[in-house]
Coordinates of C-alpha atoms and ligand atoms in Angstrom, one line a residue:
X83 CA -38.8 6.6 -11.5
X84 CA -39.8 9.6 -13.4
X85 CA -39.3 13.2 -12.0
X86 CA -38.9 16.4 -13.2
X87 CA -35.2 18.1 -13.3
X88 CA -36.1 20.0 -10.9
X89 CA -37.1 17.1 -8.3
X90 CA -34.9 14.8 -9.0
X91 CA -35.1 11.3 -6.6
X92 CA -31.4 11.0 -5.6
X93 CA -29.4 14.4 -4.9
X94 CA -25.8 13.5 -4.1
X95 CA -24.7 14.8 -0.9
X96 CA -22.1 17.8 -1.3
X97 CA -19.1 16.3 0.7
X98 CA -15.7 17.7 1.8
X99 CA -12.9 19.1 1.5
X100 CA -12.9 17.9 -2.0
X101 CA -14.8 14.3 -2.2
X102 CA -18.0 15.8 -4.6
X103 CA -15.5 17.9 -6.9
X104 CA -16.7 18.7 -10.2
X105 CA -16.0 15.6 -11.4
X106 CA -18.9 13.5 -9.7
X107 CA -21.4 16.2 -9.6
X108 CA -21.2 16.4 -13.2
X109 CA -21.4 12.7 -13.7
X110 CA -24.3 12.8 -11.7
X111 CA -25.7 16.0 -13.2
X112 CA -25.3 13.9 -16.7
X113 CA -27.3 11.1 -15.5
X114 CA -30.2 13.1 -14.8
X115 CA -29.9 13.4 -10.7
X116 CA -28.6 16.8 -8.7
X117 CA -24.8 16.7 -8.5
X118 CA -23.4 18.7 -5.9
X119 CA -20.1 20.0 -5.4
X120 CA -18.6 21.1 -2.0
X121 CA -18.1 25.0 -1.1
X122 CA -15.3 23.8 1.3
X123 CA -12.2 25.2 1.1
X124 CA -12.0 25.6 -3.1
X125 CA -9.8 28.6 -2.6
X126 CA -7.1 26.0 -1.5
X127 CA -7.5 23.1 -3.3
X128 CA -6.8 25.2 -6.5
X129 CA -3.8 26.6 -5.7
X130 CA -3.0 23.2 -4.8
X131 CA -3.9 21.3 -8.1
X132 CA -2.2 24.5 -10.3
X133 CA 1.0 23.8 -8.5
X134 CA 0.9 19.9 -9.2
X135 CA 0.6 20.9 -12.7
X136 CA -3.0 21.3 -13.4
X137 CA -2.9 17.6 -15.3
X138 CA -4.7 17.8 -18.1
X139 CA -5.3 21.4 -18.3
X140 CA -8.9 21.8 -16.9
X141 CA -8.8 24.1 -14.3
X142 CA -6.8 26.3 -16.8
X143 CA -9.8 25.9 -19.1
X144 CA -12.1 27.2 -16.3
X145 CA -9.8 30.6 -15.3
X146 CA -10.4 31.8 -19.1
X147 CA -14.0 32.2 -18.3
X148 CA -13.7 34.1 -14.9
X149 CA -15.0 37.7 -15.5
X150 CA -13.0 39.4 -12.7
X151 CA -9.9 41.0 -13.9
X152 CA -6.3 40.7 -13.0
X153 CA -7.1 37.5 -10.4
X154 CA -6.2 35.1 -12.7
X155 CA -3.0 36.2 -13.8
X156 CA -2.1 37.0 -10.3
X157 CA -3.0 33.5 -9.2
X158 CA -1.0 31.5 -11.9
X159 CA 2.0 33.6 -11.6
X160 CA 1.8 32.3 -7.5
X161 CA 0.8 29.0 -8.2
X162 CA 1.2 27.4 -11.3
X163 CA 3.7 25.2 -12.0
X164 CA 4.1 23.5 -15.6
X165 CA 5.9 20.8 -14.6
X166 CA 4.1 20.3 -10.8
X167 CA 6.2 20.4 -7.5
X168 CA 9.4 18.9 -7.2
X169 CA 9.3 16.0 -4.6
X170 CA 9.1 17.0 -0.9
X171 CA 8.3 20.8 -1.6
X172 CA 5.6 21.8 0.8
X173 CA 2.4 23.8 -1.0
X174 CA 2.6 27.6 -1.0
X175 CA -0.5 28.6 1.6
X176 CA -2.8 31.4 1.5
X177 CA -3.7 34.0 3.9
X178 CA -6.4 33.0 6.3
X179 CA -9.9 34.4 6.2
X180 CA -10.4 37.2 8.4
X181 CA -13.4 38.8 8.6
X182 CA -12.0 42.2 7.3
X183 CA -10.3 40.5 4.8
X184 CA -9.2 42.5 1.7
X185 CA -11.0 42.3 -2.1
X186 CA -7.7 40.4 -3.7
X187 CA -7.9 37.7 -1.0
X188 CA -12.4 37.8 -1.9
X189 CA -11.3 37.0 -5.0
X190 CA -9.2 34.0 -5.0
X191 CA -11.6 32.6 -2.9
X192 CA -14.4 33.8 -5.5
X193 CA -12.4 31.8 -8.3
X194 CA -12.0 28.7 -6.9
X195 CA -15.5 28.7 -6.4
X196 CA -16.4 29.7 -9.9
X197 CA -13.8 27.1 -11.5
X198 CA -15.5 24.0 -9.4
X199 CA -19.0 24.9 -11.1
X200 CA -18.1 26.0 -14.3
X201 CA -16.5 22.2 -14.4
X202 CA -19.4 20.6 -13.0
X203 CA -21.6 22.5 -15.4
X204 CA -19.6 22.2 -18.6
X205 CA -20.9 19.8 -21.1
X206 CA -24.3 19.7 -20.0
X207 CA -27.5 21.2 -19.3
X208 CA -28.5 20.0 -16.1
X209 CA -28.8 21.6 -12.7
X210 CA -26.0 21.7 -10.3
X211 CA -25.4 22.4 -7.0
X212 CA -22.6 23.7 -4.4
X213 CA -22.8 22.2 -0.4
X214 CA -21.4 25.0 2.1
X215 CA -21.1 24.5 5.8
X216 CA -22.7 27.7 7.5
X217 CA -20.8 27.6 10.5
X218 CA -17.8 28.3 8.0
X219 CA -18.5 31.6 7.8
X220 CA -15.8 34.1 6.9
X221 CA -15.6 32.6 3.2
X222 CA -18.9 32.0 2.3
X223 CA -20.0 34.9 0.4
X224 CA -17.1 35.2 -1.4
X225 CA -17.6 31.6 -2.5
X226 CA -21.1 31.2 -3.4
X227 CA -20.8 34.7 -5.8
X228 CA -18.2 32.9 -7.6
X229 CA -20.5 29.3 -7.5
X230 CA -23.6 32.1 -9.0
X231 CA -21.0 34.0 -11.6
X232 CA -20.5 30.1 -13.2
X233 CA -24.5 29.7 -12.9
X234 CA -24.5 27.3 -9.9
X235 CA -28.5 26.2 -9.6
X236 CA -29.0 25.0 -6.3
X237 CA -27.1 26.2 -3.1
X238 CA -27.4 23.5 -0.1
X239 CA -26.3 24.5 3.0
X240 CA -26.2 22.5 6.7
X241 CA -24.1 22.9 10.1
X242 CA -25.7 25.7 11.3
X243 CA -28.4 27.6 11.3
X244 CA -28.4 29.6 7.6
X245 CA -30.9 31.9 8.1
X246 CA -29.5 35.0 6.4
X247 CA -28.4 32.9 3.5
X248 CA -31.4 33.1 1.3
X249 CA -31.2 37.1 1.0
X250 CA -27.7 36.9 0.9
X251 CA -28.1 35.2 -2.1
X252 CA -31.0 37.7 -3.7
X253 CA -28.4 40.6 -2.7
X254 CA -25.6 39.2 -4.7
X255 CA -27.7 37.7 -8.0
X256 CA -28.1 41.8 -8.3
X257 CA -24.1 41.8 -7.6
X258 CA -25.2 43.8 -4.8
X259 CA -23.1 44.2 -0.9
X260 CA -24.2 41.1 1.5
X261 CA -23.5 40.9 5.0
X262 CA -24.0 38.1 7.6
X263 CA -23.4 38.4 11.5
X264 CA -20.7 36.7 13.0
X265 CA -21.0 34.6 16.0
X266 CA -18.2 36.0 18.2
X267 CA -17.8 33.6 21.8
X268 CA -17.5 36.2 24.7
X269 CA -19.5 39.0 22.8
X270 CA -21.3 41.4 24.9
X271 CA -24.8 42.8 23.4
X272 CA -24.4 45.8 21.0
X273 CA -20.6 44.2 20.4
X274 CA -22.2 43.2 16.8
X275 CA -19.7 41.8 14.0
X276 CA -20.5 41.6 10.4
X277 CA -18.6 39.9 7.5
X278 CA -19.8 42.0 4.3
X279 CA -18.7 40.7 0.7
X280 CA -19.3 43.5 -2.1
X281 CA -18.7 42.1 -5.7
X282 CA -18.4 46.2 -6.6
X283 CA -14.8 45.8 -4.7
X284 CA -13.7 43.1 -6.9
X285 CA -14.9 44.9 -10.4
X286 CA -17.1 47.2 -12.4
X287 CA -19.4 44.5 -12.0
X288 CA -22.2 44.4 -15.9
X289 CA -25.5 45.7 -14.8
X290 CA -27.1 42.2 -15.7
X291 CA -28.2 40.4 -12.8
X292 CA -27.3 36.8 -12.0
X293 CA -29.2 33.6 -12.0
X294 CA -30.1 33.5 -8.0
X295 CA -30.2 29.8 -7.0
X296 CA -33.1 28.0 -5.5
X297 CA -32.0 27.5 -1.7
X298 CA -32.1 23.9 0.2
X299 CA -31.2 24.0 3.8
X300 CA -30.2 20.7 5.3
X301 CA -31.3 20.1 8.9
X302 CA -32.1 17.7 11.5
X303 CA -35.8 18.2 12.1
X304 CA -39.1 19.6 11.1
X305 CA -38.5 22.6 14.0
X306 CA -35.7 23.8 12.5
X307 CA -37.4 23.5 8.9
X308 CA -40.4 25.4 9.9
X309 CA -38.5 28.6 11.7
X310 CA -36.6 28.8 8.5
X311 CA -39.6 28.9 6.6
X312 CA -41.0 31.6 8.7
X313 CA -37.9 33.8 9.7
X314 CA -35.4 33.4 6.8
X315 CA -34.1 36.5 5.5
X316 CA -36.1 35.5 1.8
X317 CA -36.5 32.6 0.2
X318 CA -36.4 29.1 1.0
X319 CA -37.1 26.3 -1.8
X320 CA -36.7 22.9 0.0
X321 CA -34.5 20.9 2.6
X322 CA -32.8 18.0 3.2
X323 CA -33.3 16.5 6.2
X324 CA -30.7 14.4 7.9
X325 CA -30.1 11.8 10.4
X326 CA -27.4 10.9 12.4
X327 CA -26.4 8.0 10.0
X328 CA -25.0 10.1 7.8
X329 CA -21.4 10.4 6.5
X330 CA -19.1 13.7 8.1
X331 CA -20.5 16.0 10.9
X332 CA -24.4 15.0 12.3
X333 CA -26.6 17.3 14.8
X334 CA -25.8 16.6 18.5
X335 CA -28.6 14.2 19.7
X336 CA -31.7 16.3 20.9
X337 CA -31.6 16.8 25.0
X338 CA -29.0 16.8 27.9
X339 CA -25.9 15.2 25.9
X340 CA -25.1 11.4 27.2
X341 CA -23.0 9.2 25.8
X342 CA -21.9 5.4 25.3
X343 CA -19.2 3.2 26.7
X344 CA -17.1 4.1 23.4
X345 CA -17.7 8.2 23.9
X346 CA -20.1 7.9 21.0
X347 CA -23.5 10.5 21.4
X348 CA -26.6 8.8 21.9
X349 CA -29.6 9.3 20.1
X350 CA -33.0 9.2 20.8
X351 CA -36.9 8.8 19.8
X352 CA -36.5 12.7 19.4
X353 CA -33.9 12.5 16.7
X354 CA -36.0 10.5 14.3
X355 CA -37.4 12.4 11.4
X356 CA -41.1 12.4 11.1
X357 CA -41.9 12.9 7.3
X358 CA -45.1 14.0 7.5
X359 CA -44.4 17.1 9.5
X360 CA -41.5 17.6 6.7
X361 CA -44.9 16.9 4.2
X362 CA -46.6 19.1 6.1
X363 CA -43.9 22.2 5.7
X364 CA -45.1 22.2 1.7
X365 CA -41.8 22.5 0.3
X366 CA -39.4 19.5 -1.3
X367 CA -37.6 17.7 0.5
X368 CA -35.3 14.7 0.5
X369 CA -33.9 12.5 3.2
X370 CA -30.6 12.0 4.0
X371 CA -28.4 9.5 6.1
X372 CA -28.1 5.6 5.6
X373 CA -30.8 6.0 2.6
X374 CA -29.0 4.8 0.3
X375 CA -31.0 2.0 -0.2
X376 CA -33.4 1.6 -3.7
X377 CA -36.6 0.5 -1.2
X378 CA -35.4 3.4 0.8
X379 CA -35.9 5.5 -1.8
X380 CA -39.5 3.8 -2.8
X381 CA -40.0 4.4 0.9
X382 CA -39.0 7.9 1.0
X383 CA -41.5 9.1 -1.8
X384 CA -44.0 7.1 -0.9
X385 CA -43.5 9.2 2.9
X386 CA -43.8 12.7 1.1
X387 CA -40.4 13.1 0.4
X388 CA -39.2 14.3 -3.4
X389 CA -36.6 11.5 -2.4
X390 CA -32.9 11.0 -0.8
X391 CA -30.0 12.3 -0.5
X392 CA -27.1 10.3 -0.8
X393 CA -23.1 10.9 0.0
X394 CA -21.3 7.3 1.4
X395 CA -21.5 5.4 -1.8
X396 CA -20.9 8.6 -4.0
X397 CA -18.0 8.9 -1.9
X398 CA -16.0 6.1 -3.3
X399 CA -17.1 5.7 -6.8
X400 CA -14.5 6.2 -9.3
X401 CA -15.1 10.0 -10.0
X402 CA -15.1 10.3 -6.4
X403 CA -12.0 13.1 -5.4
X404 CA -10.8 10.7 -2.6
X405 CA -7.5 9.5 -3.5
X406 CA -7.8 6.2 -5.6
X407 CA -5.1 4.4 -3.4
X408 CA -7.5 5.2 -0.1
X409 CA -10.4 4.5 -2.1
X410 CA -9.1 0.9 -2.9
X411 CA -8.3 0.1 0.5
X412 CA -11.2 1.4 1.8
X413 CA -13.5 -0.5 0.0
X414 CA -11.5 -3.9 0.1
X415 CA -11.7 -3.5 4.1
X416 CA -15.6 -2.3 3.4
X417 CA -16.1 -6.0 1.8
X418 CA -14.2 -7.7 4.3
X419 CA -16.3 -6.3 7.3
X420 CA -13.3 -4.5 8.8
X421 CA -13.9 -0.9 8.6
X422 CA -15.5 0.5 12.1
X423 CA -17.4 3.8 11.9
X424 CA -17.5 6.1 15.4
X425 CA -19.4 8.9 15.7
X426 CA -16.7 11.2 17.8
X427 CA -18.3 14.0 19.7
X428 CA -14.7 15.1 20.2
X429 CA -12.9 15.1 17.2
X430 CA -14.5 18.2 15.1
X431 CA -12.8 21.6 16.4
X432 CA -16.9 23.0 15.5
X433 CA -17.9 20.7 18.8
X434 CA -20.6 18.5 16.1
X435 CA -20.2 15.0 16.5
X436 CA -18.0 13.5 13.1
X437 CA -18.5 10.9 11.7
X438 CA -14.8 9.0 11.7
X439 CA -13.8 5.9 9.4
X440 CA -11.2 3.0 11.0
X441 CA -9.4 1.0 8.6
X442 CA -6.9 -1.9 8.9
X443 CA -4.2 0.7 7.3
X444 CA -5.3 3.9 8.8
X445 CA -2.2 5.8 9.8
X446 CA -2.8 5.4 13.5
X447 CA -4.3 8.4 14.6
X448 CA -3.3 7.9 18.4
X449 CA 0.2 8.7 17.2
X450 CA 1.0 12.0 18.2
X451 CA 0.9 14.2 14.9
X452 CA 2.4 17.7 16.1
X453 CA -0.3 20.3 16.1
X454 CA 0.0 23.1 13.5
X455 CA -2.5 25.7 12.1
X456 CA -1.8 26.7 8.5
X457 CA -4.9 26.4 7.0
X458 CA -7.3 27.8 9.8
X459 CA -10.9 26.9 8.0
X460 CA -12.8 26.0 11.6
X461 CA -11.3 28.6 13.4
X462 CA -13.7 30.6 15.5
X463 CA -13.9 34.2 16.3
X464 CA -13.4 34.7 20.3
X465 CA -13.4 37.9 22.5
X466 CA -10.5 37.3 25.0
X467 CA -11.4 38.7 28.4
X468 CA -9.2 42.1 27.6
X469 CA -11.9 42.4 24.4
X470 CA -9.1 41.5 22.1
X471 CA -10.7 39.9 18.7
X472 CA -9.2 36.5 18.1
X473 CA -9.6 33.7 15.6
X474 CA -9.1 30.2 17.1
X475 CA -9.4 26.8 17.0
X476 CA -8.9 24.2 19.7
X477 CA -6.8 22.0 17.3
X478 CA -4.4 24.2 16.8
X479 CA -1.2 24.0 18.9
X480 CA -1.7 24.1 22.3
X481 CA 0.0 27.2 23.8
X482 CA -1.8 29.3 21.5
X483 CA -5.2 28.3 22.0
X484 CA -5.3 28.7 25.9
X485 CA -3.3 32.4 25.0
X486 CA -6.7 33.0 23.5
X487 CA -8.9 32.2 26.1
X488 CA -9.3 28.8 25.6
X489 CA -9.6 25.8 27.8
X490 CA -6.9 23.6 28.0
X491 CA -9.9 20.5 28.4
X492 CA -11.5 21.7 25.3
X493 CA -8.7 21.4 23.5
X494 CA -8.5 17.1 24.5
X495 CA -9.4 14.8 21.3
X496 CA -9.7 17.2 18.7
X497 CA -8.1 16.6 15.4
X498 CA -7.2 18.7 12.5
X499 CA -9.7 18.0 9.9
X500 CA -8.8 21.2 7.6
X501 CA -5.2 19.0 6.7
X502 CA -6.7 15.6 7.2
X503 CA -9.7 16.2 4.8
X504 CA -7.4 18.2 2.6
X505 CA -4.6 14.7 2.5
X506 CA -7.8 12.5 2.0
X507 CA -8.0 13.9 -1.6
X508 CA -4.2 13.2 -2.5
X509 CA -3.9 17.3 -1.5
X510 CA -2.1 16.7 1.8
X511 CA 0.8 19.1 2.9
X512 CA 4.4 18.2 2.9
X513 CA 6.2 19.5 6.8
X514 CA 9.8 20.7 7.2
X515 CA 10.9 17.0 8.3
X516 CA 9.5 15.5 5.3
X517 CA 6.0 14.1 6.3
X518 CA 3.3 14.1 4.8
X519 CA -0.5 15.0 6.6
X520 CA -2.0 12.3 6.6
X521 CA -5.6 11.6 5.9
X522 CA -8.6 11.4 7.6
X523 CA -11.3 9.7 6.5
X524 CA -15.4 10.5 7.1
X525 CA -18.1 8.5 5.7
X526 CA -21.9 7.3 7.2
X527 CA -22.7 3.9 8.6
X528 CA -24.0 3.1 4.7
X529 CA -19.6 2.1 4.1
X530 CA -20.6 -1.3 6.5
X531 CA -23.1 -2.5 4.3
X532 CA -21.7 -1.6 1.0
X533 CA -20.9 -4.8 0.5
X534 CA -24.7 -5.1 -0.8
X535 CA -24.2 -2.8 -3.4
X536 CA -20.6 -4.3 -4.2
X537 CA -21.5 -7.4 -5.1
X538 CA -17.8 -8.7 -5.7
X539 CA -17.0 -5.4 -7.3
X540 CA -14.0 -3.5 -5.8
X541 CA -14.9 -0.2 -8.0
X542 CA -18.1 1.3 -9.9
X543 CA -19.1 4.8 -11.3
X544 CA -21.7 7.0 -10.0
X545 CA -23.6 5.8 -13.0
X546 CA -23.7 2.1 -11.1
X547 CA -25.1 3.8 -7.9
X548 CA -27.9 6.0 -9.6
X549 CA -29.1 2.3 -11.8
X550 CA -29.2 1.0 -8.5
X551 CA -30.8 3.2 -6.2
X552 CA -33.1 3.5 -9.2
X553 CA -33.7 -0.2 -9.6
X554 CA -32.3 -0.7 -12.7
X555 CA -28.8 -2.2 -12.5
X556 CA -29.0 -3.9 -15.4
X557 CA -30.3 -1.2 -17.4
X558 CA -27.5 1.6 -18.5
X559 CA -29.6 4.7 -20.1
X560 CA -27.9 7.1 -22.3
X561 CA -26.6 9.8 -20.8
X562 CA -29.4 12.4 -20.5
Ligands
FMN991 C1 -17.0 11.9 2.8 C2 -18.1 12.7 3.2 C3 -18.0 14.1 3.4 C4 -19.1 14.8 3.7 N1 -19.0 16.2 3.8 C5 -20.1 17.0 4.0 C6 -19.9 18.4 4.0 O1 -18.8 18.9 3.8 N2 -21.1 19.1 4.2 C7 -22.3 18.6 4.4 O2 -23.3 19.3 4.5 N3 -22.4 17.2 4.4 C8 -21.4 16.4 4.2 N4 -21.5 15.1 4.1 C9 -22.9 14.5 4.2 C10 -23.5 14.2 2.8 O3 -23.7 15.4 2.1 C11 -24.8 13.4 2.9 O4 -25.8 14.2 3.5 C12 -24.7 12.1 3.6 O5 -23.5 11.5 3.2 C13 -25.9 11.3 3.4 O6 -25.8 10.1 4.1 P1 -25.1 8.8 3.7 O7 -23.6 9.0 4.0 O8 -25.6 7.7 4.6 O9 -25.3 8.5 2.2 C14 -20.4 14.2 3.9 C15 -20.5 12.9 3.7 C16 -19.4 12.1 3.4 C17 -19.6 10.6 3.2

């Protein structure tokens, strides 16, 4: 299946915190599809690899290209350890974001951006792209200028409604200030809050402007698609559309919200993606959510679409970030038809309905696992009724979120995912009494037929996905 670079047929899903890192988006990149790597949370994961020793020295490879002064010294004298952490020695953390965060705390946040996609990129010519989460919104302008200042080529961007993004991303190509309003619960008109991100407070930035990305949002329908077309603040350049099949958070079903015996959201007729009013938009697009599937990407095309977008089996291939332990046990229970996956409308502190992966050795998540906030990425920003300005989340520990305002109700079911994404890619935190966080696994309802695409196999390489999405298993092409 011939496309240009540009259009490629399969785009790999970005997917978090850590699962598309550089690694498989520049495997993919190589093999002639889009690779994407995930905006989620980079800031931490770096300071967590330099203090396991950076094996093999790449990230160090990426700080000598960062442009900003002073930030990398600073981070590797906080972080770095030659020789990794000694056993049961908890990872350092850094400062939450805050919306009035200052430049030096940007700026980390800026480089481990800019050290995922200079990876991803490095070695090849190919285009490249970064997945952020929009309702994540205190770091996101500090990450994508550091995904543009490595030359990131596509910016993807879902869970929420990214309509400033586009001249966000215009503003700072020209290295200019770039603002985006904050949803505040509780906020009165006029009580307007802003997150700006100006690259002049990092540096004396070079006059020469940067590359500004094409933009894809992902959403759930063509009404979505079509307001975004004709109210974004500049421009869009394509979507992805996805269904509720697909792997980590979906779109609550369209409608009054009802639900199944098992708690699960129901969906409806209204839920289904109608390609031709996708078509009809005149911009690329590719579908995503249990496509993975090479007559479901003949079907796809022949529908309109530029083709699919693809994150399940990406998700365990060997350049995968999972861990390779979880990976392995995954897909043995994958092939032996006992993994279940639940869509939980509770679990996700953001209130979207997760996608959640059972497993015969899943630590069991019914045990209690004491609640603690360190990392604070799905926090939310809250007026209390005395107008105070707080950041909270409704997994973090009890007493605290009802002190902010919050319901003790909303609070039921909800689990952390910032440390259980962070554990699923071998990242997890060590606690005072010596456990470890343990991990929490997402993934579409494509993991309970992978036995298809198996075939006996208990690993493959993002190479053996692309051949067979493409309908050419047998075939191996050079790279391209
Ligand atoms: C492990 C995993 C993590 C994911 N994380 C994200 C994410 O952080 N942001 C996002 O927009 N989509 C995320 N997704 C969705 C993928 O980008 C992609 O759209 C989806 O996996 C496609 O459907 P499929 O799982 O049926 O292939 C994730 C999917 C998986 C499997």
């Amino acid at each position: 299946m011939d496309a240009s670079p540009d259009l490629p047929p399969i785009i790999q899903g970005g997917m978090g915190v850590g699962v598309s890192g550089w690694r498989l988006a520049r495997s993919v990149s190589r093999a002639g599809q889009l690779g994407v790597v995930s905006g989620t949370a980079l800031d931490t994961t770096l300071v967590r690899r330099l203090e396991d020793g950076d094996e093999g020295g790449h990230l160090r490879r990426a700080l000598e290209h960062f442009p900003i002064p002073g930030v990398v010294e600073q981070v590797l004298r906080r972080f770095f350890r030659p020789d990794g952490r000694p056993p049961a020695t908890p990872y350092r953390l850094l400062s939450m974001h805050a919306h009035d965060a200052p430049p030096e705390r940007q700026a980390i946040t800026t480089l481990g951006a800019f050290v995922e996609v200079w990876l991803a990129k490095h070695g090849h010519a190919r285009p490249v792209g970064m997945n952020l989460l929009t309702k994540l919104q205190l770091p996101n302008l500090a990450t994508l200028y550091g995904a543009m200042l490595a030359g990131v080529d596509v910016v993807l961007m879902g869970a929420g409604i990214p309509r400033e993004i586009p001249g966000a991303l215009d503003r700072l190509a020209s290295h200019e200030p770039a603002s985006l309003t904050l949803e505040v619960a509780g906020a009165r008109d006029g009580d307007e809050l802003r997150t700006t991100f100006d690259p002049r407070a990092l540096w004396s930035v070079p006059g020469a402007a940067l590359g500004r990305p094409r933009f894809y949002a992902i959403v759930g329908g063509a009404s979505l698609a079509s307001m975004l077309v004709r109210k974004a603040s500049g421009r869009v350049d394509g979507f992805v559309v996805e269904s509720p099949l697909a792997g980590g958070h979906n779109a609550p079903p369209r409608g009054a919200p009802r639900f199944d015996a098992l708690g699960e959201p129901i969906y409806g007729a209204r839920d289904v993606v109608d390609p031709t009013e996708m078509a009809a938009l005149g911009l690329p697009f590719w579908i995503a959510g249990g496509e993975s599937h090479p007559e479901r990407l003949v079907a796809a095309r022949a529908a309109g679409a530029a083709g699919i977008q693809v994150g399940t089996l990406f998700a365990y291939c060997d350049e995968s970030g999972m861990s390779p332990e979880l990976r392995r046990q995954l897909l043995a229970a994958a092939a032996a038809g006992e993994v279940a996956v639940r869509t939980d409308a509770r679990a996700s502190p953001t209130g979207y309905p997760f996608k959640l992966v059972r497993w015969p050795d899943d630590p069991d998540p019914t045990a209690a696992r004491p609640r603690v906030c360190d990392l604070g990425g799905l926090r939310s920003l809250s007026r209390t009724p005395d107008r105070r300005l707080v950041q909270r989340c409704p997994s973090e520990p009890l007493d605290a979120w009802v002190a902010k305002g919050g319901l003790p109700e909303d609070a039921l079911g909800r689990r952390c995912l910032c440390n259980g994404l962070t554990a699923t890619v071998g990242l997890g935190q060590v606690r005072r009494d010596g456990r470890v966080e343990p991990p929490l696994v997402t993934s579409g309802d494509a993991l309970l037929s992978i036995g298809d695409f198996l075939r006996g196999r208990l690993r493959y390489g993002a190479r053996d996905v692309i051949d067979w999405l493409l309908g050419r298993q047998d075939v191996h092409a050079k790279d391209a």
